[in-house]
């Protein structure tokens, strides 16, 4: 097993020249950047002597657990993509961490981020998930990032719902390409809570085939500059926003007009000689009923009785109905 320790640092050619003029412990205290990517490292050992470490490159290794980083309170960038990590853990002391790269691992739940109040970028793309699995989000972890996170990459993780991400109101760059997002209304609702959004990539999702997909997102995301790799023209945005506002105003006015006119329901009657009266069960405006009443001096309400035998013989009853209603009560 290859384990990252101070002994491994001492043997590294990259650090040999830097040790001149300093004892090795003194040199470790001066280290701010540590490059150990693509070294087949499987575990992180004791690096507590590197107390001033700010950037740690450990991508493209075989690491299975995040551990022994509690000493690194000054760490701002952690690159651990393309390892075998299954859980986000042991990061509670990294309170200055601003960029975390964990793409290409085996993570199924985004959790363990509650203490990372300064985290600005989180990269979780292309987790190697089991068939049928999708990347999930712990609500507590998301709430802790609500005021800080600006960049989120969750490409290619079988995600079909992002409503839990609504709380991330400071997002500026959002990548969720090659997932299973399909509901335009849900997406519009989420994006309406992200006023700072500047760039977004949803390419490869079923929702991209929706009618006027691009138009909908441009009108919802007022500051969006790039969508799916294509820049948004400001004139196009303004036209779509004005068109949407005009459409909504017209719809509102139509609804207001319909509510202003009272509707009256009238019962079934047996006097249809003129043939101009309302059909049974229909609802007419008061003005129309007044005109119709002038043609019908009197209305006599009766109960329409239709024997089952007539129904079985498929007797058709249409409007206007025969005025001799009682005839249906006589045996055939």
Short mmCIF file of C-alpha atoms in Angstrom, two decimals:
data_model
loop_
_atom_site.label_atom_id
_atom_site.label_comp_id
_atom_site.label_asym_id
_atom_site.label_seq_id
_atom_site.Cartn_x
_atom_site.Cartn_y
_atom_site.Cartn_z
CA UNK A 1 0.00 0.00 0.00
CA UNK A 2 1.28 3.45 -0.94
CA UNK A 3 0.66 5.84 1.94
CA UNK A 4 1.19 9.60 1.87
CA UNK A 5 3.47 10.48 4.79
CA UNK A 6 6.32 12.92 5.51
CA UNK A 7 8.72 10.11 4.60
CA UNK A 8 7.21 9.95 1.13
CA UNK A 9 7.59 13.73 0.86
CA UNK A 10 11.25 13.42 1.83
CA UNK A 11 11.85 10.89 -0.95
CA UNK A 12 10.12 12.99 -3.57
CA UNK A 13 12.37 14.54 -6.25
CA UNK A 14 10.05 17.53 -6.49
CA UNK A 15 11.00 18.55 -2.96
CA UNK A 16 14.68 17.63 -2.91
CA UNK A 17 16.10 21.00 -4.02
CA UNK A 18 13.76 22.95 -1.79
CA UNK A 19 15.26 21.31 1.30
CA UNK A 20 18.67 22.93 0.84
CA UNK A 21 19.48 25.39 3.59
CA UNK A 22 16.65 24.10 5.80
CA UNK A 23 16.28 21.12 8.05
CA UNK A 24 13.55 18.80 6.88
CA UNK A 25 11.15 19.69 9.75
CA UNK A 26 11.71 23.37 8.98
CA UNK A 27 11.02 22.76 5.32
CA UNK A 28 7.76 20.94 6.09
CA UNK A 29 6.57 23.97 8.04
CA UNK A 30 7.12 26.18 4.98
CA UNK A 31 5.16 23.94 2.62
CA UNK A 32 2.01 25.56 1.22
CA UNK A 33 1.44 23.37 -1.88
CA UNK A 34 1.77 19.59 -1.99
CA UNK A 35 1.67 17.77 -5.35
CA UNK A 36 1.05 14.02 -5.09
CA UNK A 37 -1.33 13.26 -7.96
CA UNK A 38 -1.11 10.04 -10.01
CA UNK A 39 1.12 8.27 -7.47
CA UNK A 40 -1.10 5.25 -6.74
CA UNK A 41 -1.62 6.54 -3.20
CA UNK A 42 -4.24 4.55 -1.28
CA UNK A 43 -4.18 6.28 2.10
CA UNK A 44 -3.29 9.58 3.77
CA UNK A 45 -0.95 9.29 6.73
CA UNK A 46 0.29 11.79 9.34
CA UNK A 47 1.06 15.13 7.68
CA UNK A 48 0.60 17.26 10.77
CA UNK A 49 4.06 18.83 10.39
CA UNK A 50 2.78 20.55 7.21
CA UNK A 51 0.75 22.98 9.26
CA UNK A 52 0.82 25.80 6.67
CA UNK A 53 -0.49 23.71 3.81
CA UNK A 54 -3.02 25.62 1.66
CA UNK A 55 -3.30 23.53 -1.54
CA UNK A 56 -3.25 19.74 -1.72
CA UNK A 57 -3.24 17.84 -5.03
CA UNK A 58 -4.21 14.19 -4.57
CA UNK A 59 -6.26 13.50 -7.72
CA UNK A 60 -5.91 10.35 -9.88
CA UNK A 61 -4.92 8.06 -7.01
CA UNK A 62 -6.56 5.09 -5.26
CA UNK A 63 -7.63 6.82 -2.03
CA UNK A 64 -10.73 5.33 -0.36
CA UNK A 65 -11.14 7.61 2.68
CA UNK A 66 -10.64 11.29 3.44
CA UNK A 67 -8.74 11.38 6.72
CA UNK A 68 -5.82 12.79 8.69
CA UNK A 69 -6.43 16.31 7.38
CA UNK A 70 -7.59 17.79 10.66
CA UNK A 71 -4.26 19.64 11.05
CA UNK A 72 -4.76 21.59 7.81
CA UNK A 73 -6.79 24.51 9.14
CA UNK A 74 -5.23 26.77 6.46
CA UNK A 75 -6.18 24.54 3.54
CA UNK A 76 -8.15 26.40 0.84
CA UNK A 77 -7.99 24.02 -2.16
CA UNK A 78 -8.40 20.23 -2.03
CA UNK A 79 -8.15 18.19 -5.25
CA UNK A 80 -9.23 14.58 -4.74
CA UNK A 81 -11.07 13.77 -7.97
CA UNK A 82 -10.78 10.34 -9.60
CA UNK A 83 -10.11 8.28 -6.49
CA UNK A 84 -12.26 5.59 -4.80
CA UNK A 85 -13.86 7.77 -2.13
CA UNK A 86 -17.35 6.68 -1.03
CA UNK A 87 -18.11 9.23 1.72
CA UNK A 88 -17.43 12.92 2.27
CA UNK A 89 -16.03 12.91 5.80
CA UNK A 90 -13.48 14.35 8.23
CA UNK A 91 -13.54 17.85 6.76
CA UNK A 92 -14.89 19.67 9.82
CA UNK A 93 -11.56 21.37 10.63
CA UNK A 94 -11.07 22.72 7.09
CA UNK A 95 -13.08 25.86 7.74
CA UNK A 96 -11.09 27.95 5.25
CA UNK A 97 -11.64 25.52 2.39
CA UNK A 98 -12.97 27.38 -0.65
CA UNK A 99 -12.62 24.80 -3.47
CA UNK A 100 -13.35 21.08 -3.17
CA UNK A 101 -12.90 18.70 -6.12
CA UNK A 102 -14.41 15.24 -5.64
CA UNK A 103 -15.56 14.30 -9.14
CA UNK A 104 -15.10 10.77 -10.47
CA UNK A 105 -15.34 9.00 -7.10
CA UNK A 106 -18.01 6.65 -5.68
CA UNK A 107 -19.99 9.13 -3.56
CA UNK A 108 -23.76 8.57 -3.34
CA UNK A 109 -24.74 11.24 -0.77
CA UNK A 110 -23.49 14.81 -0.56
CA UNK A 111 -22.96 15.26 3.18
CA UNK A 112 -20.32 16.16 5.78
CA UNK A 113 -20.01 19.78 4.62
CA UNK A 114 -21.70 21.45 7.58
CA UNK A 115 -18.58 23.27 8.83
CA UNK A 116 -17.35 24.50 5.44
CA UNK A 117 -18.87 27.97 5.68
CA UNK A 118 -16.38 29.48 3.20
CA UNK A 119 -16.74 26.86 0.47
CA UNK A 120 -17.28 28.58 -2.88
CA UNK A 121 -16.78 25.74 -5.37
CA UNK A 122 -17.99 22.14 -5.14
CA UNK A 123 -17.24 19.71 -7.97
CA UNK A 124 -18.99 16.32 -7.83
CA UNK A 125 -19.36 15.34 -11.49
CA UNK A 126 -19.46 11.76 -12.83
CA UNK A 127 -19.64 9.68 -9.66
CA UNK A 128 -19.25 5.97 -10.38
CA UNK A 129 -22.67 4.92 -9.15
CA UNK A 130 -24.25 1.48 -9.11
CA UNK A 131 -27.00 0.85 -11.70
CA UNK A 132 -30.21 2.61 -10.63
CA UNK A 133 -28.48 4.89 -8.12
CA UNK A 134 -28.41 8.68 -8.27
CA UNK A 135 -26.52 11.33 -6.36
CA UNK A 136 -28.47 12.56 -3.31
CA UNK A 137 -28.11 15.69 -1.18
CA UNK A 138 -28.28 16.04 2.59
CA UNK A 139 -30.49 19.10 3.33
CA UNK A 140 -28.37 20.08 6.34
CA UNK A 141 -25.21 20.15 4.23
CA UNK A 142 -26.94 22.28 1.59
CA UNK A 143 -28.22 24.78 4.15
CA UNK A 144 -24.69 25.24 5.49
CA UNK A 145 -23.54 26.22 1.98
CA UNK A 146 -26.45 28.54 1.21
CA UNK A 147 -24.55 31.77 1.86
CA UNK A 148 -21.20 30.82 0.30
CA UNK A 149 -21.42 28.37 -2.60
CA UNK A 150 -21.00 30.03 -6.02
CA UNK A 151 -20.03 27.11 -8.28
CA UNK A 152 -21.66 23.67 -8.33
CA UNK A 153 -20.87 20.89 -10.80
CA UNK A 154 -23.07 17.78 -10.62
CA UNK A 155 -22.84 16.60 -14.25
CA UNK A 156 -23.61 12.99 -15.13
CA UNK A 157 -25.03 11.68 -11.82
CA UNK A 158 -28.50 10.31 -12.82
CA UNK A 159 -30.16 13.26 -11.05
CA UNK A 160 -33.86 13.78 -11.89
CA UNK A 161 -34.81 16.41 -9.29
CA UNK A 162 -32.92 19.46 -8.00
CA UNK A 163 -35.57 21.04 -5.76
CA UNK A 164 -33.36 20.41 -2.71
CA UNK A 165 -30.83 22.83 -4.21
CA UNK A 166 -33.23 25.79 -4.03
CA UNK A 167 -31.50 27.07 -0.87
CA UNK A 168 -28.23 27.74 -2.76
CA UNK A 169 -29.21 31.34 -3.50
CA UNK A 170 -25.64 32.57 -4.19
CA UNK A 171 -24.96 30.20 -7.10
CA UNK A 172 -23.36 31.85 -10.13
CA UNK A 173 -22.20 28.82 -12.15
CA UNK A 174 -24.34 25.66 -12.24
CA UNK A 175 -23.55 22.52 -14.25
CA UNK A 176 -25.99 19.63 -14.29
CA UNK A 177 -25.47 18.25 -17.80
CA UNK A 178 -26.14 14.62 -18.76
CA UNK A 179 -28.61 13.91 -15.99
CA UNK A 180 -32.34 13.05 -16.08
CA UNK A 181 -33.94 16.43 -15.43
CA UNK A 182 -37.30 16.58 -17.21
CA UNK A 183 -39.76 18.90 -15.43
CA UNK A 184 -39.58 22.46 -16.75
CA UNK A 185 -41.91 23.93 -14.12
CA UNK A 186 -39.78 22.55 -11.27
CA UNK A 187 -36.62 23.93 -12.85
CA UNK A 188 -38.16 27.37 -13.34
CA UNK A 189 -39.17 27.43 -9.68
CA UNK A 190 -35.65 26.51 -8.51
CA UNK A 191 -33.90 28.96 -10.83
CA UNK A 192 -36.19 31.80 -9.73
CA UNK A 193 -34.48 31.52 -6.31
CA UNK A 194 -30.99 31.97 -7.82
CA UNK A 195 -30.76 35.70 -8.69
CA UNK A 196 -26.95 35.61 -9.11
CA UNK A 197 -26.86 32.86 -11.75
CA UNK A 198 -24.56 33.77 -14.68
CA UNK A 199 -23.70 30.46 -16.37
CA UNK A 200 -25.63 27.21 -16.59
CA UNK A 201 -25.25 23.93 -18.45
CA UNK A 202 -28.15 21.47 -18.66
CA UNK A 203 -27.17 19.86 -21.95
CA UNK A 204 -28.05 16.18 -22.35
CA UNK A 205 -31.15 16.30 -20.10
CA UNK A 206 -34.64 15.33 -21.37
CA UNK A 207 -35.91 18.81 -20.47
CA UNK A 208 -33.76 20.29 -23.25
CA UNK A 209 -36.29 18.87 -25.75
CA UNK A 210 -39.17 20.83 -24.19
CA UNK A 211 -40.93 23.43 -26.30
CA UNK A 212 -39.30 26.86 -25.95
CA UNK A 213 -36.82 25.40 -23.42
CA UNK A 214 -34.24 28.11 -23.95
CA UNK A 215 -36.80 30.94 -23.97
CA UNK A 216 -38.26 29.80 -20.63
CA UNK A 217 -34.88 29.72 -18.88
CA UNK A 218 -33.73 33.06 -20.28
CA UNK A 219 -36.84 34.80 -18.94
CA UNK A 220 -36.57 33.16 -15.50
CA UNK A 221 -32.81 33.70 -15.04
CA UNK A 222 -32.59 37.48 -15.40
CA UNK A 223 -28.75 37.68 -15.23
CA UNK A 224 -27.87 34.50 -17.11
CA UNK A 225 -25.08 35.12 -19.65
CA UNK A 226 -24.34 31.61 -20.97
CA UNK A 227 -26.76 28.69 -21.34
CA UNK A 228 -25.50 25.28 -22.50
CA UNK A 229 -22.33 26.85 -23.87
CA UNK A 230 -24.13 29.53 -25.91
CA UNK A 231 -24.05 33.20 -25.00
CA UNK A 232 -27.33 35.01 -24.45
CA UNK A 233 -27.94 38.16 -26.47
CA UNK A 234 -29.23 40.99 -24.29
CA UNK A 235 -31.72 42.14 -26.96
CA UNK A 236 -33.12 38.61 -27.16
CA UNK A 237 -33.47 38.47 -23.38
CA UNK A 238 -35.30 41.81 -23.24
CA UNK A 239 -37.66 40.82 -26.04
CA UNK A 240 -38.55 37.53 -24.30
CA UNK A 241 -39.06 39.24 -20.94
CA UNK A 242 -41.36 41.87 -22.50
CA UNK A 243 -43.26 39.21 -24.45
CA UNK A 244 -43.82 37.15 -21.31
CA UNK A 245 -44.98 40.21 -19.34
CA UNK A 246 -47.43 41.17 -22.09
CA UNK A 247 -48.81 37.63 -22.27
CA UNK A 248 -49.33 37.45 -18.51
CA UNK A 249 -51.00 40.89 -18.43
CA UNK A 250 -53.43 39.86 -21.18
CA UNK A 251 -54.26 36.63 -19.37
CA UNK A 252 -54.86 38.54 -16.14
CA UNK A 253 -57.18 40.99 -17.90
CA UNK A 254 -59.21 38.16 -19.47
CA UNK A 255 -59.63 36.45 -16.11
CA UNK A 256 -60.75 39.73 -14.54
CA UNK A 257 -63.38 40.24 -17.28
CA UNK A 258 -64.77 36.73 -16.81
CA UNK A 259 -65.10 37.21 -13.04
CA UNK A 260 -66.92 40.56 -13.43
CA UNK A 261 -70.03 39.09 -15.17
CA UNK A 262 -72.34 37.08 -12.82
CA UNK A 263 -73.36 33.60 -13.91
CA UNK A 264 -76.87 32.18 -13.21
CA UNK A 265 -77.87 28.53 -13.30
CA UNK A 266 -81.45 27.76 -14.39
CA UNK A 267 -83.41 24.52 -13.82
CA UNK A 268 -84.88 22.16 -16.40
CA UNK A 269 -88.37 23.23 -17.73
CA UNK A 270 -90.98 21.47 -19.85
CA UNK A 271 -91.90 24.42 -22.08
CA UNK A 272 -89.66 24.34 -25.17
CA UNK A 273 -92.20 25.22 -27.86
CA UNK A 274 -90.19 28.15 -29.18
CA UNK A 275 -86.97 26.18 -29.14
CA UNK A 276 -84.83 29.15 -28.06
CA UNK A 277 -84.51 28.43 -24.35
CA UNK A 278 -81.40 27.32 -22.48
CA UNK A 279 -80.35 23.70 -22.59
CA UNK A 280 -80.76 21.73 -19.33
CA UNK A 281 -77.86 22.24 -16.95
CA UNK A 282 -76.24 25.03 -19.01
CA UNK A 283 -75.12 28.29 -17.38
CA UNK A 284 -76.02 31.58 -19.03
CA UNK A 285 -75.27 35.21 -18.29
CA UNK A 286 -77.96 37.33 -16.75
CA UNK A 287 -78.27 39.51 -19.87
CA UNK A 288 -78.89 36.53 -22.17
CA UNK A 289 -81.53 35.12 -19.84
CA UNK A 290 -83.44 38.42 -19.84
CA UNK A 291 -83.64 38.35 -23.64
CA UNK A 292 -84.82 34.76 -23.59
CA UNK A 293 -87.40 35.42 -20.90
CA UNK A 294 -89.07 38.04 -23.11
CA UNK A 295 -89.91 35.22 -25.54
CA UNK A 296 -91.23 32.92 -22.80
CA UNK A 297 -93.99 34.57 -20.67
CA UNK A 298 -94.18 31.67 -18.29
CA UNK A 299 -92.08 28.71 -17.32
CA UNK A 300 -93.49 25.69 -15.56
CA UNK A 301 -90.93 23.47 -13.88
CA UNK A 302 -91.56 19.75 -14.03
CA UNK A 303 -89.54 16.65 -13.27
CA UNK A 304 -88.48 14.73 -16.34
CA UNK A 305 -89.18 11.02 -15.89
CA UNK A 306 -87.73 8.44 -18.30
CA UNK A 307 -88.53 4.74 -17.66
CA UNK A 308 -85.61 2.30 -17.78
CA UNK A 309 -87.33 0.37 -20.58
CA UNK A 310 -87.06 3.39 -22.84
CA UNK A 311 -83.38 3.77 -22.06
CA UNK A 312 -82.75 0.13 -22.84
CA UNK A 313 -84.53 0.57 -26.18
CA UNK A 314 -82.10 3.41 -26.91
CA UNK A 315 -84.69 6.13 -27.14
CA UNK A 316 -82.80 9.34 -27.92
CA UNK A 317 -83.64 12.38 -25.79
CA UNK A 318 -82.43 15.67 -27.25
CA UNK A 319 -83.01 19.34 -26.62
CA UNK A 320 -85.55 20.78 -27.16
CA UNK A 321 -87.54 17.84 -25.68
CA UNK A 322 -91.18 16.95 -26.46
CA UNK A 323 -93.52 18.98 -24.22
CA UNK A 324 -95.74 15.94 -23.61
CA UNK A 325 -93.53 14.68 -20.79
CA UNK A 326 -96.16 12.44 -19.24
CA UNK A 327 -96.26 10.32 -22.37
CA UNK A 328 -93.07 8.58 -21.23
CA UNK A 329 -94.96 7.15 -18.24
CA UNK A 330 -97.38 5.14 -20.40
CA UNK A 331 -96.44 1.51 -21.06
CA UNK A 332 -95.10 0.79 -24.56
#
